[in-house]
Tab-separated table of C-alpha atoms and ligand atoms in Angstrom:
chain	number	residue	atom	x	y	z
A	1	MET	CA	24.592	5.421	17.924
A	2	ARG	CA	26.166	1.988	18.386
A	3	LEU	CA	25.696	-0.424	15.492
A	4	ASP	CA	24.123	-3.081	17.744
A	5	LYS	CA	21.692	-0.548	19.262
A	6	PHE	CA	20.793	0.742	15.792
A	7	LEU	CA	20.002	-2.722	14.430
A	8	SER	CA	18.150	-3.912	17.519
A	9	SER	CA	16.043	-0.726	17.752
A	10	MET	CA	15.069	-1.226	14.093
A	11	GLY	CA	13.821	-4.676	15.102
A	12	ILE	CA	16.337	-6.347	12.762
A	13	ALA	CA	18.128	-8.551	15.304
A	14	SER	CA	18.945	-8.743	19.007
A	15	ARG	CA	22.222	-7.248	20.190
A	16	SER	CA	23.810	-10.691	20.575
A	17	GLU	CA	22.674	-11.678	17.061
A	18	VAL	CA	24.223	-8.448	15.762
A	19	SER	CA	27.538	-9.280	17.516
A	20	ALA	CA	27.549	-12.780	16.033
A	21	ALA	CA	26.719	-11.468	12.534
A	22	ALA	CA	29.448	-8.820	12.837
A	23	ARG	CA	31.997	-11.466	13.803
A	24	ARG	CA	30.970	-13.514	10.745
A	25	GLY	CA	31.569	-10.449	8.574
A	26	ALA	CA	27.867	-10.258	7.632
A	27	ILE	CA	27.482	-6.521	8.299
A	28	THR	CA	28.847	-3.659	6.227
A	29	VAL	CA	28.876	0.048	7.067
A	30	ASP	CA	29.377	2.371	4.105
A	31	GLY	CA	30.482	-0.610	2.032
A	32	VAL	CA	33.149	-1.795	4.488
A	33	VAL	CA	32.794	-5.003	6.543
A	34	CYS	CA	32.349	-4.068	10.214
A	35	ARG	CA	33.296	-6.817	12.686
A	36	ASP	CA	32.747	-4.806	15.845
A	37	ALA	CA	29.091	-4.418	16.930
A	38	SER	CA	29.969	-1.540	19.260
A	39	THR	CA	31.128	0.655	16.356
A	40	HIS	CA	29.461	4.067	16.340
A	41	ILE	CA	27.482	4.933	13.235
A	42	ASP	CA	25.350	7.897	12.158
A	43	PRO	CA	21.814	6.457	11.904
A	44	ASP	CA	20.752	9.084	9.357
A	45	ARG	CA	23.811	8.864	7.118
A	46	SER	CA	25.643	5.540	7.454
A	47	ALA	CA	24.686	2.899	4.874
A	48	VAL	CA	24.225	-0.238	6.954
A	49	VAL	CA	23.702	-3.637	5.310
A	50	PHE	CA	22.814	-6.559	7.592
A	51	CYS	CA	23.090	-10.033	6.047
A	52	GLY	CA	22.585	-8.538	2.573
A	53	ARG	CA	19.641	-6.387	3.658
A	54	SER	CA	19.971	-2.602	3.561
A	55	VAL	CA	18.639	-1.035	6.779
A	56	THR	CA	17.174	2.472	6.788
A	57	TYR	CA	16.815	4.231	10.107
A	58	LYS	CA	13.288	5.018	11.234
A	59	LYS	CA	12.850	6.715	14.550
A	60	TYR	CA	9.125	6.010	14.610
A	61	ARG	CA	6.661	3.772	12.859
A	62	TYR	CA	3.359	4.981	11.347
A	63	ILE	CA	0.811	2.450	10.193
A	64	MET	CA	-2.508	2.952	8.443
A	65	LEU	CA	-4.933	0.158	9.282
A	66	ASN	CA	-8.344	-0.494	7.789
A	67	LYS	CA	-10.016	-1.591	11.006
A	68	PRO	CA	-12.513	-4.440	10.744
A	69	GLU	CA	-15.430	-5.021	13.076
A	70	GLY	CA	-14.801	-6.847	16.365
A	71	TYR	CA	-11.408	-5.355	17.224
A	72	VAL	CA	-10.890	-2.924	20.079
A	73	SER	CA	-8.697	0.178	19.858
A	74	ALA	CA	-6.331	-0.705	22.675
A	75	THR	CA	-2.901	-2.224	23.173
A	76	GLU	CA	-4.357	-5.124	25.155
A	77	ASP	CA	-7.735	-6.373	26.226
A	78	GLY	CA	-8.731	-9.300	28.389
A	79	LYS	CA	-11.684	-10.220	26.179
A	80	ASP	CA	-11.485	-9.018	22.596
A	81	PRO	CA	-8.731	-8.936	19.983
A	82	THR	CA	-7.058	-5.550	19.627
A	83	VAL	CA	-6.099	-3.657	16.491
A	84	LEU	CA	-2.451	-4.496	17.283
A	85	ASP	CA	-3.266	-8.203	16.828
A	86	LEU	CA	-3.717	-7.458	13.121
A	87	LEU	CA	-0.041	-6.557	12.716
A	88	PRO	CA	2.636	-9.161	12.032
A	89	GLU	CA	4.883	-10.539	14.741
A	90	GLU	CA	7.886	-8.357	13.850
A	91	TYR	CA	5.968	-5.225	14.888
A	92	LYS	CA	5.336	-6.589	18.377
A	93	LYS	CA	8.750	-5.380	19.584
A	94	PHE	CA	7.842	-1.720	19.046
A	95	ASN	CA	5.748	0.205	21.550
A	96	LEU	CA	2.917	0.711	19.099
A	97	PHE	CA	-0.507	1.976	20.112
A	98	PRO	CA	-3.624	3.208	18.304
A	99	CYS	CA	-3.774	7.003	17.906
A	100	GLY	CA	-7.317	7.595	19.148
A	101	ARG	CA	-10.206	5.210	19.389
A	102	LEU	CA	-12.845	3.693	17.205
A	103	ASP	CA	-15.663	1.644	18.717
A	104	LYS	CA	-15.459	-2.137	18.443
A	105	ASN	CA	-18.022	-2.126	15.617
A	106	THR	CA	-16.673	0.984	13.833
A	107	LEU	CA	-14.634	0.329	10.704
A	108	GLY	CA	-11.988	2.139	8.741
A	109	LEU	CA	-9.006	4.387	9.133
A	110	MET	CA	-6.914	3.869	12.217
A	111	LEU	CA	-3.446	5.300	12.716
A	112	ILE	CA	-1.089	3.123	14.735
A	113	THR	CA	2.244	4.573	15.819
A	114	ASP	CA	4.946	4.584	18.472
A	115	ASN	CA	5.311	8.379	18.308
A	116	GLY	CA	3.613	9.402	21.556
A	117	GLU	CA	4.243	13.097	21.180
A	118	LEU	CA	2.780	13.364	17.681
A	119	SER	CA	-0.197	11.278	18.712
A	120	HIS	CA	-0.808	13.457	21.744
A	121	ARG	CA	-0.755	16.571	19.591
A	122	LEU	CA	-3.087	15.103	16.952
A	123	LEU	CA	-5.589	14.097	19.616
A	124	SER	CA	-5.434	17.342	21.577
A	125	PRO	CA	-8.858	19.042	21.559
A	126	LYS	CA	-7.035	22.331	20.908
A	127	ARG	CA	-5.966	21.198	17.432
A	128	HIS	CA	-9.477	20.432	16.116
A	129	VAL	CA	-8.185	17.696	13.813
A	130	LYS	CA	-10.964	16.779	11.357
A	131	LYS	CA	-12.240	13.225	11.078
A	132	THR	CA	-14.741	12.179	8.428
A	133	TYR	CA	-16.988	9.135	8.767
A	134	VAL	CA	-19.269	7.460	6.272
A	135	TYR	CA	-22.435	6.482	8.124
A	136	ARG	CA	-25.880	4.998	7.775
A	137	SER	CA	-28.696	5.799	10.173
A	138	LYS	CA	-31.828	3.779	10.931
A	139	PHE	CA	-34.129	6.610	9.835
A	140	PRO	CA	-33.680	9.406	7.287
A	141	ILE	CA	-32.952	12.804	8.843
A	142	THR	CA	-34.922	15.971	8.182
A	143	ASP	CA	-33.384	19.336	7.286
A	144	GLU	CA	-34.054	20.525	10.856
A	145	GLU	CA	-32.280	17.482	12.345
A	146	LYS	CA	-29.356	17.973	9.978
A	147	GLU	CA	-29.050	21.597	11.071
A	148	LEU	CA	-29.277	20.615	14.721
A	149	LEU	CA	-26.613	17.923	14.363
A	150	GLU	CA	-24.387	20.351	12.487
A	151	SER	CA	-24.765	23.295	14.831
A	152	GLY	CA	-24.408	21.197	17.985
A	153	VAL	CA	-26.599	18.901	20.059
A	154	THR	CA	-26.660	18.080	23.758
A	155	LEU	CA	-25.509	14.545	24.501
A	156	ASP	CA	-26.941	12.311	27.246
A	157	ASP	CA	-24.282	13.563	29.716
A	158	GLY	CA	-25.047	17.228	29.012
A	159	TYR	CA	-22.055	17.780	26.689
A	160	GLU	CA	-22.745	20.267	23.864
A	161	THR	CA	-21.124	19.067	20.646
A	162	LYS	CA	-19.004	21.405	18.523
A	163	PRO	CA	-20.171	22.201	14.986
A	164	SER	CA	-19.961	19.354	12.481
A	165	VAL	CA	-20.620	19.060	8.741
A	166	ILE	CA	-22.990	16.504	7.204
A	167	GLU	CA	-23.124	15.638	3.509
A	168	LEU	CA	-26.399	13.768	3.110
A	169	ASP	CA	-26.988	11.175	0.413
A	170	SER	CA	-30.232	11.459	-1.522
A	171	GLY	CA	-31.986	8.827	0.592
A	172	ARG	CA	-31.218	10.990	3.682
A	173	ASP	CA	-30.411	7.928	5.833
A	174	SER	CA	-26.711	7.886	4.945
A	175	GLY	CA	-23.895	10.252	4.158
A	176	LYS	CA	-20.689	11.649	5.575
A	177	ILE	CA	-20.179	13.459	8.833
A	178	THR	CA	-17.061	15.451	9.719
A	179	LEU	CA	-16.197	16.192	13.338
A	180	THR	CA	-13.346	18.129	14.912
A	181	GLU	CA	-13.598	16.322	18.234
A	182	GLY	CA	-13.941	12.751	19.440
A	183	LYS	CA	-16.000	12.177	22.542
A	184	TYR	CA	-16.926	8.626	23.565
A	185	HIS	CA	-19.423	7.149	21.044
A	186	GLN	CA	-19.888	10.690	19.802
A	187	ILE	CA	-21.637	10.134	16.472
A	188	LYS	CA	-23.873	7.400	17.873
A	189	ARG	CA	-24.868	9.627	20.767
A	190	MET	CA	-25.410	12.622	18.472
A	191	PHE	CA	-27.885	10.625	16.400
A	192	GLU	CA	-29.540	9.244	19.548
A	193	SER	CA	-30.120	12.837	20.650
A	194	VAL	CA	-32.400	13.259	17.619
A	195	ASN	CA	-34.122	9.897	18.224
A	196	ASN	CA	-32.213	8.098	15.502
A	197	LYS	CA	-29.646	5.303	15.496
A	198	ILE	CA	-26.330	4.797	13.707
A	199	ILE	CA	-26.259	1.382	12.056
A	200	TYR	CA	-22.993	1.706	10.066
A	201	LEU	CA	-19.920	3.779	10.807
A	202	GLU	CA	-16.626	3.879	8.954
A	203	ARG	CA	-13.885	6.462	9.368
A	204	VAL	CA	-12.463	7.532	6.024
A	205	THR	CA	-10.196	10.461	6.946
A	206	PHE	CA	-8.127	11.480	9.947
A	207	GLY	CA	-6.560	14.933	9.590
A	208	PRO	CA	-4.612	14.801	6.308
A	209	LEU	CA	-4.812	10.983	6.056
A	210	VAL	CA	-7.299	9.367	3.689
A	211	LEU	CA	-8.154	5.690	4.022
A	212	ASP	CA	-6.287	3.847	1.265
A	213	ALA	CA	-8.988	2.243	-0.881
A	214	SER	CA	-6.644	-0.615	-1.779
A	215	LEU	CA	-6.547	-1.814	1.851
A	216	GLY	CA	-9.110	-4.497	2.571
A	217	ARG	CA	-10.607	-4.780	6.054
A	218	GLY	CA	-7.910	-5.813	8.486
A	219	GLU	CA	-5.147	-4.828	6.068
A	220	TRP	CA	-2.501	-2.236	6.833
A	221	ARG	CA	0.492	-0.487	5.357
A	222	GLU	CA	3.163	1.888	6.592
A	223	LEU	CA	2.559	5.564	5.808
A	224	ASN	CA	4.637	7.028	2.997
A	225	GLU	CA	6.917	10.025	3.498
A	226	ASN	CA	4.359	12.541	2.220
A	227	GLU	CA	1.723	11.242	4.617
A	228	ILE	CA	4.136	11.434	7.560
A	229	LYS	CA	5.125	15.002	6.610
A	230	ALA	CA	1.456	15.998	6.298
A	231	LEU	CA	0.720	14.543	9.748
A	232	GLU	CA	3.660	16.417	11.264
A	233	GLU	CA	2.488	19.662	9.624
A	234	HIS	CA	-0.999	19.073	10.968
A	235	ALA	CA	0.297	18.568	14.490
A	236	LYS	CA	2.365	21.792	14.577
B	1	URA	N1	-18.295	8.139	16.914
B	1	URA	C1	-18.804	6.983	17.372
B	1	URA	O1	-19.938	6.940	17.828
B	1	URA	N2	-18.035	5.880	17.317
B	1	URA	C2	-16.781	5.885	16.797
B	1	URA	O2	-16.135	4.824	16.761
B	1	URA	C3	-16.272	7.076	16.319
B	1	URA	C4	-17.046	8.202	16.375
């Protein structure tokens, strides 16, 4: 890959900025000053330093966001802020998008990436990727309602939900629910089907990812290597 393409695709500088920096002698490749921006490098092996900053090649970006209320899971929206608005300016040049959707008032774990293929595989209904949500309902649920919700209920459009698992808290009006699918407003509609109402919903896991407790609402971080590997394994 050309040096200028490598640095611009990493979001470090535009191609013309790379050329200018190369001419100034501000770029080294494997410890040697490189004055020609069209030089071919090996993105996985060459040690590139741009203006004193070491640049590691990343084909894709993977971001864990703790979604706050009021943001929509979209790349753009005419009305509301999107989850991408929570990322700093330098990420705007990548084709990032949210992997899956959370409702505007749902909180918690959201994966944002530019890896379309991995995202597609993680969201495919065939893969049954598990998602766990902490919830609170308006009314406590009975054992019969819990069993119904777990074995499958019929939603308002006639869809029969797949089995889910509920861990109820002692008060019976809150707990955790784990689904292997993600229909529109699924958990809210599941609880409506038993004449109840979800009043708090926060996703805490997505496949192998667990919401990082150190992230405040609206905060994000890039996934570490282990998390990326686990996601790739999950999507196989
Ligand atoms: N189920 C819902 O009802 N809303 C979400 O955001 C996610 C799951």
